[in-house]
C-alpha atoms as a printed R data frame, in Angstrom:
   type eleno elety resid chain resno       x       y       z
1  ATOM     1    CA   UNK     A     1 117.509  94.138 115.070
2  ATOM     2    CA   UNK     A     2 116.158  96.658 117.589
3  ATOM     3    CA   UNK     A     3 113.506  98.099 115.258
4  ATOM     4    CA   UNK     A     4 111.704  94.723 115.160
5  ATOM     5    CA   UNK     A     5 110.651  95.352 118.766
6  ATOM     6    CA   UNK     A     6 109.080  98.628 117.645
7  ATOM     7    CA   UNK     A     7 107.522  97.516 114.367
8  ATOM     8    CA   UNK     A     8 103.928  98.001 115.584
9  ATOM     9    CA   UNK     A     9 104.694 101.538 116.746
10 ATOM    10    CA   UNK     A    10 106.485 102.270 113.459
11 ATOM    11    CA   UNK     A    11 103.489 100.989 111.497
12 ATOM    12    CA   UNK     A    12 101.077 103.086 113.577
13 ATOM    13    CA   UNK     A    13 103.065 106.265 112.967
14 ATOM    14    CA   UNK     A    14 103.279 105.473 109.262
15 ATOM    15    CA   UNK     A    15  99.561 104.751 108.867
16 ATOM    16    CA   UNK     A    16  98.041 107.383 111.145
17 ATOM    17    CA   UNK     A    17 100.460 110.259 110.586
18 ATOM    18    CA   UNK     A    18 101.635 109.464 107.077
19 ATOM    19    CA   UNK     A    19 105.292 109.323 108.088
20 ATOM    20    CA   UNK     A    20 107.896 107.396 106.151
21 ATOM    21    CA   UNK     A    21 109.508 104.432 107.883
22 ATOM    22    CA   UNK     A    22 112.665 106.479 108.503
23 ATOM    23    CA   UNK     A    23 110.650 109.389 109.965
24 ATOM    24    CA   UNK     A    24 108.761 106.998 112.239
25 ATOM    25    CA   UNK     A    25 112.037 105.484 113.477
26 ATOM    26    CA   UNK     A    26 113.364 108.984 114.161
27 ATOM    27    CA   UNK     A    27 110.272 109.786 116.214
28 ATOM    28    CA   UNK     A    28 110.812 106.649 118.283
29 ATOM    29    CA   UNK     A    29 114.456 107.536 118.835
30 ATOM    30    CA   UNK     A    30 115.746 104.563 116.848
31 ATOM    31    CA   UNK     A    31 117.878 106.802 114.627
32 ATOM    32    CA   UNK     A    32 119.565 110.131 115.113
33 ATOM    33    CA   UNK     A    33 117.105 112.957 114.469
34 ATOM    34    CA   UNK     A    34 118.151 115.520 111.897
35 ATOM    35    CA   UNK     A    35 118.020 119.111 113.036
36 ATOM    36    CA   UNK     A    36 117.430 122.197 110.980
37 ATOM    37    CA   UNK     A    37 118.790 125.668 111.500
38 ATOM    38    CA   UNK     A    38 116.229 128.342 112.294
39 ATOM    39    CA   UNK     A    39 116.811 131.945 111.241
40 ATOM    40    CA   UNK     A    40 117.812 132.864 114.798
41 ATOM    41    CA   UNK     A    41 120.617 130.293 114.642
42 ATOM    42    CA   UNK     A    42 119.066 127.852 117.117
43 ATOM    43    CA   UNK     A    43 118.417 124.254 116.179
44 ATOM    44    CA   UNK     A    44 114.946 122.827 116.035
45 ATOM    45    CA   UNK     A    45 113.683 119.292 115.620
46 ATOM    46    CA   UNK     A    46 112.048 118.496 112.280
47 ATOM    47    CA   UNK     A    47 108.961 117.256 114.128
48 ATOM    48    CA   UNK     A    48 107.105 119.564 116.552
49 ATOM    49    CA   UNK     A    49 105.808 116.646 118.639
50 ATOM    50    CA   UNK     A    50 107.208 113.617 120.388
51 ATOM    51    CA   UNK     A    51 105.975 110.107 119.667
52 ATOM    52    CA   UNK     A    52 105.443 109.486 123.381
53 ATOM    53    CA   UNK     A    53 102.808 112.239 123.473
54 ATOM    54    CA   UNK     A    54 100.932 110.539 120.633
55 ATOM    55    CA   UNK     A    55 100.810 107.172 122.368
56 ATOM    56    CA   UNK     A    56  99.155 108.352 125.607
Protein backbone atom coordinates (compact mmCIF):
# COMPACT_ATOMS: atom_id res chain seq x y z
CA UNK A 1 0.00 0.00 0.00
CA UNK A 2 1.37 3.42 -0.98
CA UNK A 3 0.38 5.14 2.27
CA UNK A 4 2.79 2.89 4.23
CA UNK A 5 5.65 4.83 2.63
CA UNK A 6 4.15 8.03 4.01
CA UNK A 7 3.09 6.83 7.45
CA UNK A 8 5.60 9.03 9.31
CA UNK A 9 4.42 12.12 7.43
CA UNK A 10 0.78 11.17 8.06
CA UNK A 11 1.49 10.75 11.77
CA UNK A 12 3.28 14.11 11.93
CA UNK A 13 0.36 15.92 10.32
CA UNK A 14 -2.07 14.16 12.64
CA UNK A 15 -0.11 14.94 15.81
CA UNK A 16 1.11 18.46 15.09
CA UNK A 17 -1.85 19.85 13.17
CA UNK A 18 -4.64 17.75 14.64
CA UNK A 19 -5.72 16.40 11.26
CA UNK A 20 -7.59 13.15 10.83
CA UNK A 21 -5.80 10.36 8.98
CA UNK A 22 -7.92 11.03 5.88
CA UNK A 23 -7.15 14.78 6.01
CA UNK A 24 -3.44 14.06 6.37
CA UNK A 25 -3.53 11.73 3.35
CA UNK A 26 -5.32 14.43 1.35
CA UNK A 27 -2.61 16.93 2.25
CA UNK A 28 0.05 14.51 1.03
CA UNK A 29 -1.84 13.95 -2.22
CA UNK A 30 -2.58 10.31 -1.45
CA UNK A 31 -6.31 10.81 -2.00
CA UNK A 32 -8.35 13.16 -4.11
CA UNK A 33 -8.85 16.47 -2.29
CA UNK A 34 -12.42 17.60 -1.85
CA UNK A 35 -13.18 21.10 -3.05
CA UNK A 36 -15.78 23.49 -1.78
CA UNK A 37 -17.69 26.12 -3.69
CA UNK A 38 -17.02 29.71 -2.69
CA UNK A 39 -19.73 32.34 -3.03
CA UNK A 40 -18.09 33.68 -6.19
CA UNK A 41 -18.47 30.25 -7.80
CA UNK A 42 -14.76 29.40 -7.82
CA UNK A 43 -13.46 26.27 -6.16
CA UNK A 44 -11.12 26.39 -3.23
CA UNK A 45 -9.15 23.70 -1.45
CA UNK A 46 -10.37 22.79 2.04
CA UNK A 47 -6.87 23.45 3.39
CA UNK A 48 -5.22 26.86 2.88
CA UNK A 49 -1.70 25.39 2.99
CA UNK A 50 0.24 22.63 1.30
CA UNK A 51 1.96 19.87 3.25
CA UNK A 52 5.21 20.52 1.38
CA UNK A 53 5.37 24.03 2.88
CA UNK A 54 5.05 22.55 6.37
CA UNK A 55 7.92 20.11 5.89
CA UNK A 56 10.58 22.68 4.89
